[in-house]
Each structure stands twice: as C-alpha cells, then as structure tokens.
Short mmCIF file of N, CA and C in Angstrom, two decimals:
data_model
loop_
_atom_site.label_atom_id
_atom_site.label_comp_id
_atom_site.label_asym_id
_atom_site.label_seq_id
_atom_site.Cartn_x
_atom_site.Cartn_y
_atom_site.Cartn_z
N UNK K 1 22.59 3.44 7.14
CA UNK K 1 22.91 4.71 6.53
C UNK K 1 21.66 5.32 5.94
N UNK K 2 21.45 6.74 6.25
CA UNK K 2 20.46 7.41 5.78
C UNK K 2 20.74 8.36 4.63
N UNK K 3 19.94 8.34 3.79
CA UNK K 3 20.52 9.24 2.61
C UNK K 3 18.63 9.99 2.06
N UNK K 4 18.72 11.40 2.57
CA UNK K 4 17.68 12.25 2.66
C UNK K 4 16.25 11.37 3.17
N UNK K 5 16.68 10.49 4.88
CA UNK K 5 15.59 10.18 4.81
C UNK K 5 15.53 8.74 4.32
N UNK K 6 15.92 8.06 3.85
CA UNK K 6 15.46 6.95 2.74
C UNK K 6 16.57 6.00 3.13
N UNK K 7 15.81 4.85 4.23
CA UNK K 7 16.69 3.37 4.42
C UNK K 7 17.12 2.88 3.20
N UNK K 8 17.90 1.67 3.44
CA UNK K 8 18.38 0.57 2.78
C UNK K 8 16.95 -0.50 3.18
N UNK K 9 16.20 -0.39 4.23
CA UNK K 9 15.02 -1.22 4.19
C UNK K 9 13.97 -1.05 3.52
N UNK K 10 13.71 0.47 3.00
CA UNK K 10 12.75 1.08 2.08
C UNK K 10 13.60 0.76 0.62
N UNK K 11 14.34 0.61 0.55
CA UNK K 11 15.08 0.56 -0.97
C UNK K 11 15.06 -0.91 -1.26
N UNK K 12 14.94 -2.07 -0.53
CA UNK K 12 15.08 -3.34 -0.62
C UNK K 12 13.47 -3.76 -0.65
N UNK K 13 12.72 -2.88 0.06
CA UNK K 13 11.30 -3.43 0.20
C UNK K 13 10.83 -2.64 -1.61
N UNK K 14 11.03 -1.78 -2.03
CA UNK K 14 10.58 -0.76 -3.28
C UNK K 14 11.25 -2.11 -4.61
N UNK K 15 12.35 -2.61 -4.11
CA UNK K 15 13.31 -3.65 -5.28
C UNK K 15 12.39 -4.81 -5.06
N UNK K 16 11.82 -5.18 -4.29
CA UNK K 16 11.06 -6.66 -3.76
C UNK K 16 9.85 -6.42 -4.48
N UNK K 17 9.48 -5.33 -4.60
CA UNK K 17 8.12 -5.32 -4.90
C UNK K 17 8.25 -5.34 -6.57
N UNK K 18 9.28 -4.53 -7.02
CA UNK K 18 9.48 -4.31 -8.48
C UNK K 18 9.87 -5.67 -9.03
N UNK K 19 10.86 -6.68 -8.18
CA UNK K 19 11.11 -7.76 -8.52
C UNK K 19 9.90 -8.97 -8.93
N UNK K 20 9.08 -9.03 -7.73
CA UNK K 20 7.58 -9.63 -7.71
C UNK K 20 7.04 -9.51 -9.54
N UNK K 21 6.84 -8.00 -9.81
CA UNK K 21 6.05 -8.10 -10.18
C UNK K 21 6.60 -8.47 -11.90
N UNK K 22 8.21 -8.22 -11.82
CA UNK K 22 9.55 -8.65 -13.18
C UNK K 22 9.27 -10.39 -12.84
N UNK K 23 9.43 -11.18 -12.11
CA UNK K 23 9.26 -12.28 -11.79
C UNK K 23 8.21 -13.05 -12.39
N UNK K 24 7.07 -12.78 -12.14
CA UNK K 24 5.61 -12.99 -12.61
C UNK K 24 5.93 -12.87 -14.16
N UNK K 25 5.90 -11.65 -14.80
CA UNK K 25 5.89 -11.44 -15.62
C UNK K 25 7.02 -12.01 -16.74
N UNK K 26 8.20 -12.32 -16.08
CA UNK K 26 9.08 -12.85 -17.18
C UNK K 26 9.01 -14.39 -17.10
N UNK K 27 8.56 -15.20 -16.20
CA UNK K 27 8.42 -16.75 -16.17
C UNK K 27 6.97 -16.71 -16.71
N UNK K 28 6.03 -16.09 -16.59
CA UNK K 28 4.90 -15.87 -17.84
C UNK K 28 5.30 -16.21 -19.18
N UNK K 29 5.60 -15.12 -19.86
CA UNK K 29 5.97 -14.55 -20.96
C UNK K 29 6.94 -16.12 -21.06
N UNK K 30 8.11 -16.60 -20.49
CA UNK K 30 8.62 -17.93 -21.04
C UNK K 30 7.81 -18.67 -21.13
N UNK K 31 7.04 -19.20 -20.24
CA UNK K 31 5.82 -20.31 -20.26
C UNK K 31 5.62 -20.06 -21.46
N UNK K 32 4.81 -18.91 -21.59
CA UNK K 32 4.23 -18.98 -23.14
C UNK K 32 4.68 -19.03 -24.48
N UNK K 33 5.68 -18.82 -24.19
CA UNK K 33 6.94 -18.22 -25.63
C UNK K 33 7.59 -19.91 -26.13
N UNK K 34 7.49 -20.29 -24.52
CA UNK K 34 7.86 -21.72 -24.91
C UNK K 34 6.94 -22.78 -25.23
N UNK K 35 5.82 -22.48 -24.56
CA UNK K 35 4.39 -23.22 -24.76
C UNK K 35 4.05 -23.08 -26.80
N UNK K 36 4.32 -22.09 -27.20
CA UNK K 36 3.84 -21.20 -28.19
C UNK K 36 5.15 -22.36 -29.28
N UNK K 37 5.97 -22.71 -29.16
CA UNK K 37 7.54 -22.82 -30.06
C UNK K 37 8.01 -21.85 -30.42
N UNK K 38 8.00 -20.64 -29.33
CA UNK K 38 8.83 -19.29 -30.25
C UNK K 38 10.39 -19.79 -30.07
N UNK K 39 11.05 -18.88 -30.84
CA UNK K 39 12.17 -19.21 -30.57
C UNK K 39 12.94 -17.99 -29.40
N UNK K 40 14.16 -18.00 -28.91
CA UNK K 40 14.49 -17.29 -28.00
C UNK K 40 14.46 -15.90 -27.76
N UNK K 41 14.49 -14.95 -29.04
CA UNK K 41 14.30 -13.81 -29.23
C UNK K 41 12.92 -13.28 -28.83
N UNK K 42 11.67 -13.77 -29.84
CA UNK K 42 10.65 -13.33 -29.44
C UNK K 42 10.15 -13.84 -28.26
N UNK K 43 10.13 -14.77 -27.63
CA UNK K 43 10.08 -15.18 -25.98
C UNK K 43 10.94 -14.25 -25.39
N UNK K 44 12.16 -13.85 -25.01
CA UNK K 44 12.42 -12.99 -24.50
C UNK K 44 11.69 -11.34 -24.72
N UNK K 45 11.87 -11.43 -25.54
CA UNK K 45 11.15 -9.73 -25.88
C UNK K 45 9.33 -10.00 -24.93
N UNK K 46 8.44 -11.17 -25.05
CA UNK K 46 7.13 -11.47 -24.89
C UNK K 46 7.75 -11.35 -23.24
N UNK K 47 8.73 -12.09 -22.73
CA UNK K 47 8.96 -11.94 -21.58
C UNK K 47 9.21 -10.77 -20.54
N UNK K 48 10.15 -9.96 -21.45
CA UNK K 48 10.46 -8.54 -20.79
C UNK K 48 8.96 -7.86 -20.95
N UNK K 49 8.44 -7.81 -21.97
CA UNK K 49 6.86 -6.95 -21.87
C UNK K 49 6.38 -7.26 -21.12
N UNK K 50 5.99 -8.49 -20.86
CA UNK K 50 5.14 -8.95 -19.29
C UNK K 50 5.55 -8.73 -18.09
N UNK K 51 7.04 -8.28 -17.83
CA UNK K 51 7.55 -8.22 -16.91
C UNK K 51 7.86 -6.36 -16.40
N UNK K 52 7.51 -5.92 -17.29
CA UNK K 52 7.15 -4.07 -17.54
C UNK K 52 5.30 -4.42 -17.04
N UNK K 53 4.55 -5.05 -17.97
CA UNK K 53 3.61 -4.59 -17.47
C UNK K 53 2.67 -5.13 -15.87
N UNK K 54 3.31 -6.47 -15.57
CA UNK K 54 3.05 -7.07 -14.09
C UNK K 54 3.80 -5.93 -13.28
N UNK K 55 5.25 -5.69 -13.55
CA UNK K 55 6.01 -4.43 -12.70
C UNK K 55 5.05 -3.34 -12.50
N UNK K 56 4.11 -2.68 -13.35
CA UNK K 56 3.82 -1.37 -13.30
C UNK K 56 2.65 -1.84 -12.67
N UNK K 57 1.70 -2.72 -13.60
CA UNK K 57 0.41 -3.33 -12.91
C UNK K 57 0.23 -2.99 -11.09
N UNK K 58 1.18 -3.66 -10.66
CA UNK K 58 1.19 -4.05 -8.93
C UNK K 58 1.39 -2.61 -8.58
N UNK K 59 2.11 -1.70 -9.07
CA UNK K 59 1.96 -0.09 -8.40
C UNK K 59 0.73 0.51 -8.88
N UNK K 60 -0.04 0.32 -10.08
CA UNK K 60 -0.73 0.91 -10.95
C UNK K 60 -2.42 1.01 -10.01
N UNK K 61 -2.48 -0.64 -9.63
CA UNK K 61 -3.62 -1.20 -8.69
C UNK K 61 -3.41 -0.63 -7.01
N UNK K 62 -2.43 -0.42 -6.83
CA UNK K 62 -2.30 -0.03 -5.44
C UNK K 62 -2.23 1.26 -5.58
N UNK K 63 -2.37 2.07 -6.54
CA UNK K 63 -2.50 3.83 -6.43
C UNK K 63 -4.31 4.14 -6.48
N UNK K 64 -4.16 3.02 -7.55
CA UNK K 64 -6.25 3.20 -8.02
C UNK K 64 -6.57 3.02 -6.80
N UNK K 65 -6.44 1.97 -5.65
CA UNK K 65 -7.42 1.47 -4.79
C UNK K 65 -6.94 2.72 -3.79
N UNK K 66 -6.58 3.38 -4.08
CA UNK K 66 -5.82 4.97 -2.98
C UNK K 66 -6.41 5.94 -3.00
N UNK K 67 -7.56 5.69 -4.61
CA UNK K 67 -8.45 6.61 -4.68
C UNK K 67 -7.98 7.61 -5.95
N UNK K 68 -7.19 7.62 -6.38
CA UNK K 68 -6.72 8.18 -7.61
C UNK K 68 -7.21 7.82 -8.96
N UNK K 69 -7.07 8.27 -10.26
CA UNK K 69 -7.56 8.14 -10.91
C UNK K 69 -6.87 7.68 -11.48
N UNK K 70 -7.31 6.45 -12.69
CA UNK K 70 -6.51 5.40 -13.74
C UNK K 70 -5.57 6.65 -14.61
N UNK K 71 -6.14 7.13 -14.94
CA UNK K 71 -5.03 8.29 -16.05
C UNK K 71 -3.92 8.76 -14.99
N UNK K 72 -4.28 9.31 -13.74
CA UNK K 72 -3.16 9.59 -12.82
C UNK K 72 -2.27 8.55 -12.37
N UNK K 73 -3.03 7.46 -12.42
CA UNK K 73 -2.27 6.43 -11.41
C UNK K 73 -1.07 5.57 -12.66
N UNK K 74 -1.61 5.94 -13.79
CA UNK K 74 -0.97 5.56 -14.97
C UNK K 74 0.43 6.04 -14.72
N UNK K 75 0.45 7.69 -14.60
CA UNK K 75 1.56 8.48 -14.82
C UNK K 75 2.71 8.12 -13.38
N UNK K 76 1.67 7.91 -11.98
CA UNK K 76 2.72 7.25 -10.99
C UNK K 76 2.93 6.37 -11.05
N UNK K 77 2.45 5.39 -11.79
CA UNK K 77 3.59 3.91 -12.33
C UNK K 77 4.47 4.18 -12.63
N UNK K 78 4.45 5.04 -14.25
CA UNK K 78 5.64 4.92 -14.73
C UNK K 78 6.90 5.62 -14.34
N UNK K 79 6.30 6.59 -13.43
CA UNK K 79 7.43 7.25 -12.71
C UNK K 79 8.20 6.61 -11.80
N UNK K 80 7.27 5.63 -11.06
CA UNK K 80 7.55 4.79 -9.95
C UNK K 80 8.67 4.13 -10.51
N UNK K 81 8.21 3.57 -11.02
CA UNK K 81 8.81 1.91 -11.72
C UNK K 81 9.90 1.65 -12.80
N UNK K 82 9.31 2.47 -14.01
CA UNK K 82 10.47 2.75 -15.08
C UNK K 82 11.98 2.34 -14.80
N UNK K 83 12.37 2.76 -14.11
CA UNK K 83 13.85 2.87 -14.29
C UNK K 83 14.33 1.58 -13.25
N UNK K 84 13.68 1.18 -12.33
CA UNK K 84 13.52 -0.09 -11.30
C UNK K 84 13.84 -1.64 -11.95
N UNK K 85 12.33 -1.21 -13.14
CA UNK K 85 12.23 -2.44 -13.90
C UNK K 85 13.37 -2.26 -14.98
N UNK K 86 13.46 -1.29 -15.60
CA UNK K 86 14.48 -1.47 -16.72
C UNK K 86 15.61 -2.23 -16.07
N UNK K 87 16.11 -1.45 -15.20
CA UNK K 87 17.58 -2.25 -14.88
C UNK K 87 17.74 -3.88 -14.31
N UNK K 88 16.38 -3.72 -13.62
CA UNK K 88 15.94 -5.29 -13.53
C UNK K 88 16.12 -6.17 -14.64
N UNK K 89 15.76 -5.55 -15.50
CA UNK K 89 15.49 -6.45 -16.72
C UNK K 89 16.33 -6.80 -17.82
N UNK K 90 17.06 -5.33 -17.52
CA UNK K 90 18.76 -5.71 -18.00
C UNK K 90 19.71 -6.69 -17.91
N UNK K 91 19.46 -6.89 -16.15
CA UNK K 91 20.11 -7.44 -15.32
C UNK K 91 20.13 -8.94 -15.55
N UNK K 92 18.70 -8.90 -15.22
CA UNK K 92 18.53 -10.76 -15.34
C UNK K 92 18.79 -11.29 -16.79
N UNK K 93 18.29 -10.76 -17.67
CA UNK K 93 18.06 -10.92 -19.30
C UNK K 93 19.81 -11.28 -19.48
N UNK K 94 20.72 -9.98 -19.18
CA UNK K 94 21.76 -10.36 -19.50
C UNK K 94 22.49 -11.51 -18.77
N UNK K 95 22.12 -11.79 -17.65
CA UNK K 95 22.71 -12.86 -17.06
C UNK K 95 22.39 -14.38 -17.68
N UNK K 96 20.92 -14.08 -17.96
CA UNK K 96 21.05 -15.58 -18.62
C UNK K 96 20.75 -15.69 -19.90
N UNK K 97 21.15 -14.70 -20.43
CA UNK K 97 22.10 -14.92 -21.75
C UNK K 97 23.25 -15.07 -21.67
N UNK K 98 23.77 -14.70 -20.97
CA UNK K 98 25.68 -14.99 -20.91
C UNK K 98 25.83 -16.53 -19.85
N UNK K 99 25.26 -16.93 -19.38
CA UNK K 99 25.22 -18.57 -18.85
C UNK K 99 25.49 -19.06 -19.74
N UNK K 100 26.15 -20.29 -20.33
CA UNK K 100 26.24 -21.26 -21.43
C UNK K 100 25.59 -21.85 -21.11
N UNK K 101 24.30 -21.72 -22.17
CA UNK K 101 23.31 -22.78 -22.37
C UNK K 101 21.83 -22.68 -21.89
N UNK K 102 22.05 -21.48 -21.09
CA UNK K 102 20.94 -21.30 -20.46
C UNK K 102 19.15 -20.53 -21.26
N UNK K 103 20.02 -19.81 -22.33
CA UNK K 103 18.94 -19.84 -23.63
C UNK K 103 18.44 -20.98 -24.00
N UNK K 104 19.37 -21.75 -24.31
CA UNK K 104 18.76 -23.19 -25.04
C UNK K 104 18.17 -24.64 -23.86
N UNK K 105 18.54 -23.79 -22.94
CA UNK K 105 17.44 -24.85 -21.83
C UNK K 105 15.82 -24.94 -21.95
N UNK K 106 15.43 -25.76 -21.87
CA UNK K 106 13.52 -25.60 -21.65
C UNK K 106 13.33 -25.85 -20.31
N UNK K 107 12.38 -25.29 -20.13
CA UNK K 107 11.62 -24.87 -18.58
C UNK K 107 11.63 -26.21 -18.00
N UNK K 108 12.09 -27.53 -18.01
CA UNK K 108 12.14 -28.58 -17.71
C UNK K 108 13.78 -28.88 -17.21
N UNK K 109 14.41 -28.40 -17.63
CA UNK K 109 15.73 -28.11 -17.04
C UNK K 109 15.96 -27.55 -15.53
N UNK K 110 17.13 -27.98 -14.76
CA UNK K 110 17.59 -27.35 -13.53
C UNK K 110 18.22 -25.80 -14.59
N UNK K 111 18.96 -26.14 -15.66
CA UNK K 111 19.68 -24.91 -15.57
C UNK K 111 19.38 -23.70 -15.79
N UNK K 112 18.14 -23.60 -16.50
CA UNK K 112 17.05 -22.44 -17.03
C UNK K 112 16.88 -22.27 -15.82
N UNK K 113 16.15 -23.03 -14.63
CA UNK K 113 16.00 -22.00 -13.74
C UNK K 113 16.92 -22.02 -13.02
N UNK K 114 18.16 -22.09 -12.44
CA UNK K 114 18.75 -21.57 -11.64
C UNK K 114 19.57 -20.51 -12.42
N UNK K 115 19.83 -20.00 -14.01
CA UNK K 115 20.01 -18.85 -14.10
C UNK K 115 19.05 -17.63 -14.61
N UNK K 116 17.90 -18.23 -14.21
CA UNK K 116 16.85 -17.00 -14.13
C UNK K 116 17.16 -16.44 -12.59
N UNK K 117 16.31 -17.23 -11.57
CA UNK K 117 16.86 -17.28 -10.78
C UNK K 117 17.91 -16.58 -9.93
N UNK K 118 19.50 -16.84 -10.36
CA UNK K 118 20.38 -16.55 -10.11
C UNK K 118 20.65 -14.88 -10.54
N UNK K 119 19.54 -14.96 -11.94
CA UNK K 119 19.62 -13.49 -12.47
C UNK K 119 18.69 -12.28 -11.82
N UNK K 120 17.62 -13.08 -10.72
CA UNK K 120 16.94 -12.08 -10.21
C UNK K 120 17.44 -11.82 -8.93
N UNK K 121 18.61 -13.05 -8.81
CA UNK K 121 19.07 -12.51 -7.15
C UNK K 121 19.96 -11.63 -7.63
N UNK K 122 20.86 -11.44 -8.52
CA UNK K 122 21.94 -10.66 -8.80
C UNK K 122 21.37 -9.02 -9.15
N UNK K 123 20.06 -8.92 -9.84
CA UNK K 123 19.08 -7.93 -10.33
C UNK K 123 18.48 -7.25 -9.44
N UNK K 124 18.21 -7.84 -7.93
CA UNK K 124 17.76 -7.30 -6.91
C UNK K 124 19.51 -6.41 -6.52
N UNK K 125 20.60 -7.21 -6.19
CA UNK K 125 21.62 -6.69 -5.46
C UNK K 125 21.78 -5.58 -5.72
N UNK K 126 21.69 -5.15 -7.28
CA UNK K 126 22.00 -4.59 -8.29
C UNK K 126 21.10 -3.27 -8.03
N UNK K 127 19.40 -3.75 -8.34
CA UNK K 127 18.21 -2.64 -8.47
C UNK K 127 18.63 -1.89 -7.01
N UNK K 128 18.61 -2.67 -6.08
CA UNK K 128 18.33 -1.71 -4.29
C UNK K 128 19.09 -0.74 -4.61
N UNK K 129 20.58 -0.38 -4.61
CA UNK K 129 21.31 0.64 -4.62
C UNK K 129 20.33 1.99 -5.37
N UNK K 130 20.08 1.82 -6.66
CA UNK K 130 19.38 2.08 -7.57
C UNK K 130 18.05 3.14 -6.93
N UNK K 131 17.48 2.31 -6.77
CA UNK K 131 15.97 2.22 -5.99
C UNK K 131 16.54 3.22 -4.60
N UNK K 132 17.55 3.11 -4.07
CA UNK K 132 17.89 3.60 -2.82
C UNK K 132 17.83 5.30 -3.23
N UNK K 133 19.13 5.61 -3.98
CA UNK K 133 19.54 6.96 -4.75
C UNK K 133 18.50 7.54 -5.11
N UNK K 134 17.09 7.21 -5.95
CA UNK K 134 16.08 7.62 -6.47
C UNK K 134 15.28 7.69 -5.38
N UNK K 135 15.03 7.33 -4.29
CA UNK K 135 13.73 7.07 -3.41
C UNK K 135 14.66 8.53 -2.41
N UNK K 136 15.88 8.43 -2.74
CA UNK K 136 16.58 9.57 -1.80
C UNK K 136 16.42 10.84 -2.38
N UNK K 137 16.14 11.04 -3.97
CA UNK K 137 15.99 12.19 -4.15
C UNK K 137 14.82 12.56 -4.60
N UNK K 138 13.58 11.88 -4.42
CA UNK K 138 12.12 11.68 -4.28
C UNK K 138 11.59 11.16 -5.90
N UNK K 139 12.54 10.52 -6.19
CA UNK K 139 12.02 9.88 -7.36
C UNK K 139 11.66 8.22 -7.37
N UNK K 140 11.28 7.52 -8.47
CA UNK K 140 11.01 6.40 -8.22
C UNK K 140 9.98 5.96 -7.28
N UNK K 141 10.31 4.69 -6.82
CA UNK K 141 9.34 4.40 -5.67
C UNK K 141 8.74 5.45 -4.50
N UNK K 142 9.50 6.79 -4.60
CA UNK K 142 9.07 7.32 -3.31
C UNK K 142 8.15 8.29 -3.89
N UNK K 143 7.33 8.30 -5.22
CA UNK K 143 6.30 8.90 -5.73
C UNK K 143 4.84 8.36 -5.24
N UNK K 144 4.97 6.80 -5.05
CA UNK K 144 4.21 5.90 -4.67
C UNK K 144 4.17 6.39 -3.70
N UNK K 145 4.92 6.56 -2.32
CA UNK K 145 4.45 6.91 -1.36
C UNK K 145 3.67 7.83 -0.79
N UNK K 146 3.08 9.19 -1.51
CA UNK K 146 2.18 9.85 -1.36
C UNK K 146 0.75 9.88 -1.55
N UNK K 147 0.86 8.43 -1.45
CA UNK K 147 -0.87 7.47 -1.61
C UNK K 147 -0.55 6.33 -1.73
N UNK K 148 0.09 5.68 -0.29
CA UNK K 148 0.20 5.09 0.70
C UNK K 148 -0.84 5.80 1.97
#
C-alpha cells in the first residue's frame, strides 16, 4: 500500500534506523546507571537521554557528511526524529516497566533483557505505522531524504 508515495519498506527502514540508534543509547545509559548504583528512576531518565541523543546523532552525522551545515543539520534531526524516538521511547520504557520485575532485574538477568528487548520489538511494530503517516505527509524521516 502506497500512501503519497511512501512504502511500508521506507517506513520500516526510517523505524530501524531510529530504533538502532534508541537501542545504543538506552542499553548505554543502563550499563551506566547500573555500573554507577543509580537507582531506577535516574537510570531510566540517563537512559532515555542517550537514547534521544544516539537517535538524533545517526541522522545528525549523515546530514553533515551531505554537506550541510551543523546548525542546519541540527534542525533536520530534530525534525527527522523527534516524534520517531519519542514514541519509541514511550513504548519500550513503558513496557518494561509494566513486566513484573523487570525494573528490579540487573543486566545479568535473562529477564531485563528479554523485556527490553521485547519492548523494542513491540516499539518498532508500533513506531513504523507512525513513521509511515509522517514520511507520507513529508514529515519526519522524509526531511532526511533531501540530502540523501
């Protein structure tokens, strides 16, 4: 199905990339939060920040090397990405908070990661639609594409 132009393969590849860079950034941010003895709050919060700024980072570097300028390429991140990563981050965050137990797991556990995990496969299902609607009405990821 086409909607102005804009696959379900461009909307899944725009969620893959936003995921990558939420991924990186939120098993970071735990490493450290847990490395650190924070407790679950501020590790999560250290987590979602890293996972905003690896998200924007990976569009941010691929606009600069396009030839654009850091102040410009700033403003097509956040256009890009913003709303990609938020719901991403909604997504997973709330999922494994609502797991029993899965807060109070340490990174040495099966169950911490299979509901991170479980929260970025559900966060992708979730973002594509998302990512699809916006890339259809030239927002989001499909800002990026004009330096490609």
């Amino acid at each position: 199905m086409h909607q102005h132009g804009t696959t379900w393969a461009t909307a899944m590849r725009a969620t893959l990339h936003c995921l990558t860079g939420c991924a990186i950034g939120e098993i970071l941010g735990m490493v450290v939060g847990t490395a650190l003895g924070w407790g679950n709050a501020p590790t999560m919060v250290l987590a979602i920040a890293l996972a905003f700024v690896f998200g924007y980072s990976f569009t941010l570097f691929a606009v600069v090397r396009a030839g654009v300028s850091l102040r410009a390429a700033v403003k097509v991140a956040l256009a890009a990405d913003t709303v990609s990563i938020a719901v991403m981050e909604l997504v997973d965050n709330g999922i494994v908070a609502l797991v029993p137990g899965a807060m109070d797991a340490h990174l040495s556990d099966g169950l911490f990661w299979y509901a991170l995990l479980g929260g970025f496969a559900v966060a992708f299902v979730i973002t594509t639609p998302v990512n699809k609607w916006m890339i259809g009405r030239g927002k989001g990821h499909a800002v990026v594409h004009a330096y490609h």
